[in-house]
Short mmCIF file of C-alpha atoms in Angstrom, two decimals:
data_model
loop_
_atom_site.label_atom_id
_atom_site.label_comp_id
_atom_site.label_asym_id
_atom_site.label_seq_id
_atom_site.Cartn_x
_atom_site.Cartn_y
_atom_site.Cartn_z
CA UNK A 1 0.00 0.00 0.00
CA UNK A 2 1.17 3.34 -1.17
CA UNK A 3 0.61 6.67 1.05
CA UNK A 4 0.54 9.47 -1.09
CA UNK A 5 0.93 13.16 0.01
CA UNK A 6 0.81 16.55 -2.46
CA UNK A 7 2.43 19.57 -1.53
CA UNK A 8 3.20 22.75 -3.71
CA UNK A 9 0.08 24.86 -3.46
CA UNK A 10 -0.82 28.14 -2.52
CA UNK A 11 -1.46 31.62 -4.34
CA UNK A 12 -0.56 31.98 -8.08
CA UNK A 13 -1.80 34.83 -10.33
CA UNK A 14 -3.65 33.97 -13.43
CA UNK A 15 -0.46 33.86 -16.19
CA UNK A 16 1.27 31.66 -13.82
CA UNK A 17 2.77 28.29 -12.71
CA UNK A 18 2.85 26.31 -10.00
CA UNK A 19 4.34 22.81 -9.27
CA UNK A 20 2.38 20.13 -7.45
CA UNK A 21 4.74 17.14 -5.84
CA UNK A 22 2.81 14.19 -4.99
CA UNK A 23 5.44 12.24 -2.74
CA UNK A 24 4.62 8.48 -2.07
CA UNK A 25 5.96 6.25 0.88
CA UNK A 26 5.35 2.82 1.43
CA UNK A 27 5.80 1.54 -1.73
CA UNK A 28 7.31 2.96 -4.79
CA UNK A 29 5.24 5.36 -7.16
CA UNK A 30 6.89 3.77 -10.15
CA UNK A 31 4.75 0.73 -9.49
CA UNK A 32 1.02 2.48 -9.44
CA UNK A 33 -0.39 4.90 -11.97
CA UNK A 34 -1.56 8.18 -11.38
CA UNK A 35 -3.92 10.52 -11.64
CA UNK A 36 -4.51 13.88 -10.86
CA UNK A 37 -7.66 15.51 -9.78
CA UNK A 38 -9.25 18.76 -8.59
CA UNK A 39 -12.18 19.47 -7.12
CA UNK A 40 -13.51 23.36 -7.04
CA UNK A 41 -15.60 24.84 -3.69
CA UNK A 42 -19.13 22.79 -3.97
CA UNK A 43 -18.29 20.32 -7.07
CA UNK A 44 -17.02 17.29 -8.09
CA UNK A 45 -13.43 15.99 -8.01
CA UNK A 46 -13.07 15.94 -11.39
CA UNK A 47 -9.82 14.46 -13.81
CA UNK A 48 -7.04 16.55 -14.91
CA UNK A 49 -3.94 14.59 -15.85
CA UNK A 50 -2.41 10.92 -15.75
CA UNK A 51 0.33 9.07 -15.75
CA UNK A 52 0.71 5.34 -16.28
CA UNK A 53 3.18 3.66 -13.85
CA UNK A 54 5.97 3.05 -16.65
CA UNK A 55 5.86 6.70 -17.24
CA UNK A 56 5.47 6.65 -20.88
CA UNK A 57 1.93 7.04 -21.44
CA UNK A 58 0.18 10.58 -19.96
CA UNK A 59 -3.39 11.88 -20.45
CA UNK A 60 -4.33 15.00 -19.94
CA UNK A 61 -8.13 16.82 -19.44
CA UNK A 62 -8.92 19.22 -22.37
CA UNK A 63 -9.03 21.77 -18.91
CA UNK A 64 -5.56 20.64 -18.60
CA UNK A 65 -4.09 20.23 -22.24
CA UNK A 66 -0.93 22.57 -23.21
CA UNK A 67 -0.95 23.55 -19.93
CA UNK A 68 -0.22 20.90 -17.12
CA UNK A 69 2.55 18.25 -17.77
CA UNK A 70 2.52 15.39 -15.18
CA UNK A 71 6.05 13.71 -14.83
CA UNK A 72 7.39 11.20 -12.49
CA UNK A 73 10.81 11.55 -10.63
CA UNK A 74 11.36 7.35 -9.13
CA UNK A 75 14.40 8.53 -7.88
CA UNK A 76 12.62 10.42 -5.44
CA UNK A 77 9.54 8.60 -5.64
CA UNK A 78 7.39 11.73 -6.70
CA UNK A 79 5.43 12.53 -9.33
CA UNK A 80 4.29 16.20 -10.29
CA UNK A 81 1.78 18.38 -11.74
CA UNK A 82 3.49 21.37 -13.58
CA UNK A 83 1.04 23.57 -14.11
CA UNK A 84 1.82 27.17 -16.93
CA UNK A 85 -0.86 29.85 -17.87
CA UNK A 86 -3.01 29.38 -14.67
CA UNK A 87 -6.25 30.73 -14.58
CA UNK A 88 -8.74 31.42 -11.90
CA UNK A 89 -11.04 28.49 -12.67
CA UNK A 90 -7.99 26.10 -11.31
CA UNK A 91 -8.86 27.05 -8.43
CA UNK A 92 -9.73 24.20 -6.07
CA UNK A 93 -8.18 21.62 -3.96
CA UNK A 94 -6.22 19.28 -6.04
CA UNK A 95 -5.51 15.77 -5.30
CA UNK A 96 -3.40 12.72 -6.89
CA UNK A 97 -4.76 9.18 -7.16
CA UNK A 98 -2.90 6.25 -7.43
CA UNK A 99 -4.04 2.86 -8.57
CA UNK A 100 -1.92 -0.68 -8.81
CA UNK A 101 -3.81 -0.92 -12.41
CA UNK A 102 -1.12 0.17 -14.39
CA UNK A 103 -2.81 2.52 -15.93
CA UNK A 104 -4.35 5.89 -15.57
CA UNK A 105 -8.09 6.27 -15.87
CA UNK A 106 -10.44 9.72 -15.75
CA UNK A 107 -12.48 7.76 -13.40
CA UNK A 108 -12.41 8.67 -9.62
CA UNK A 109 -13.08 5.40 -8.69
CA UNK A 110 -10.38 3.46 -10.67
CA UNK A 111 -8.25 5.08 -7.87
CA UNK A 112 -7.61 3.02 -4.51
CA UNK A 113 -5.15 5.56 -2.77
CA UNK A 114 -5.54 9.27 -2.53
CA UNK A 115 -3.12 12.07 -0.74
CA UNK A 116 -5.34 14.64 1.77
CA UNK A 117 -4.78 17.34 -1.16
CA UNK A 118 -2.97 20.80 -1.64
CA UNK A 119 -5.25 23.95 -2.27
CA UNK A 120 -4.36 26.02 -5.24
CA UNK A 121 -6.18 29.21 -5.39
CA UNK A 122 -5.55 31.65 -8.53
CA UNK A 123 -6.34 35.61 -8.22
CA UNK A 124 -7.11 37.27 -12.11
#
């Protein structure tokens, strides 16, 4: 079992970037896939980016397309969320998945292990 915890939030203006680190323990990250997720004030976690766990395969939202890269560091047993061009609606809590599938899905529920999330909150 994998414990997963994401880091790297906080303010960014709208024209921005921020990196999200989701840092797994327990087991290495390299052997689940992952998937990203935010979930706005009042809505639905809902899918932004994955990875699959050899690291060559990545999926990305339209939301999230030309602007978020997800990448995966085994060394240090992290994968992150680079996010360019934010914009006030990415604004929300966001949250990485991980699944011993293999492979990433845009399904919440494909996902057995979840960090407890990083806000990101983006002023125009």
């Amino acid at each position: 079992q994998v414990h997963l915890v994401e880091t790297g939030g906080g303010w960014g203006q709208a024209g921005g970037s921020l990196r999200l680190s989701c840092a797994a323990s327990g087991r290495a990250s390299s052997d689940y896939a992952i998937g990203w997720f935010r979930q706005a004030l009042g809505k639905e976690r809902v899918f932004l980016a994955g990875l699959s766990w050899r690291g060559d395969n990545t999926y990305y939202a339209d939301s999230a397309k030309g602007r978020f890269t997800v990448s995966r560091d085994s060394a240090k047993n992290t994968v992150y969320l680079d996010m360019n061009n934010l914009k006030p609606e990415d604004t929300g809590i966001y949250y990485c998945g991980a699944t011993i599938k293999g492979y990433w899905s845009d399904k919440e529920s494909w996902y057995n292990q979840w960090g407890q999330g990083t806000q990101v909150t983006v002023s125009s």
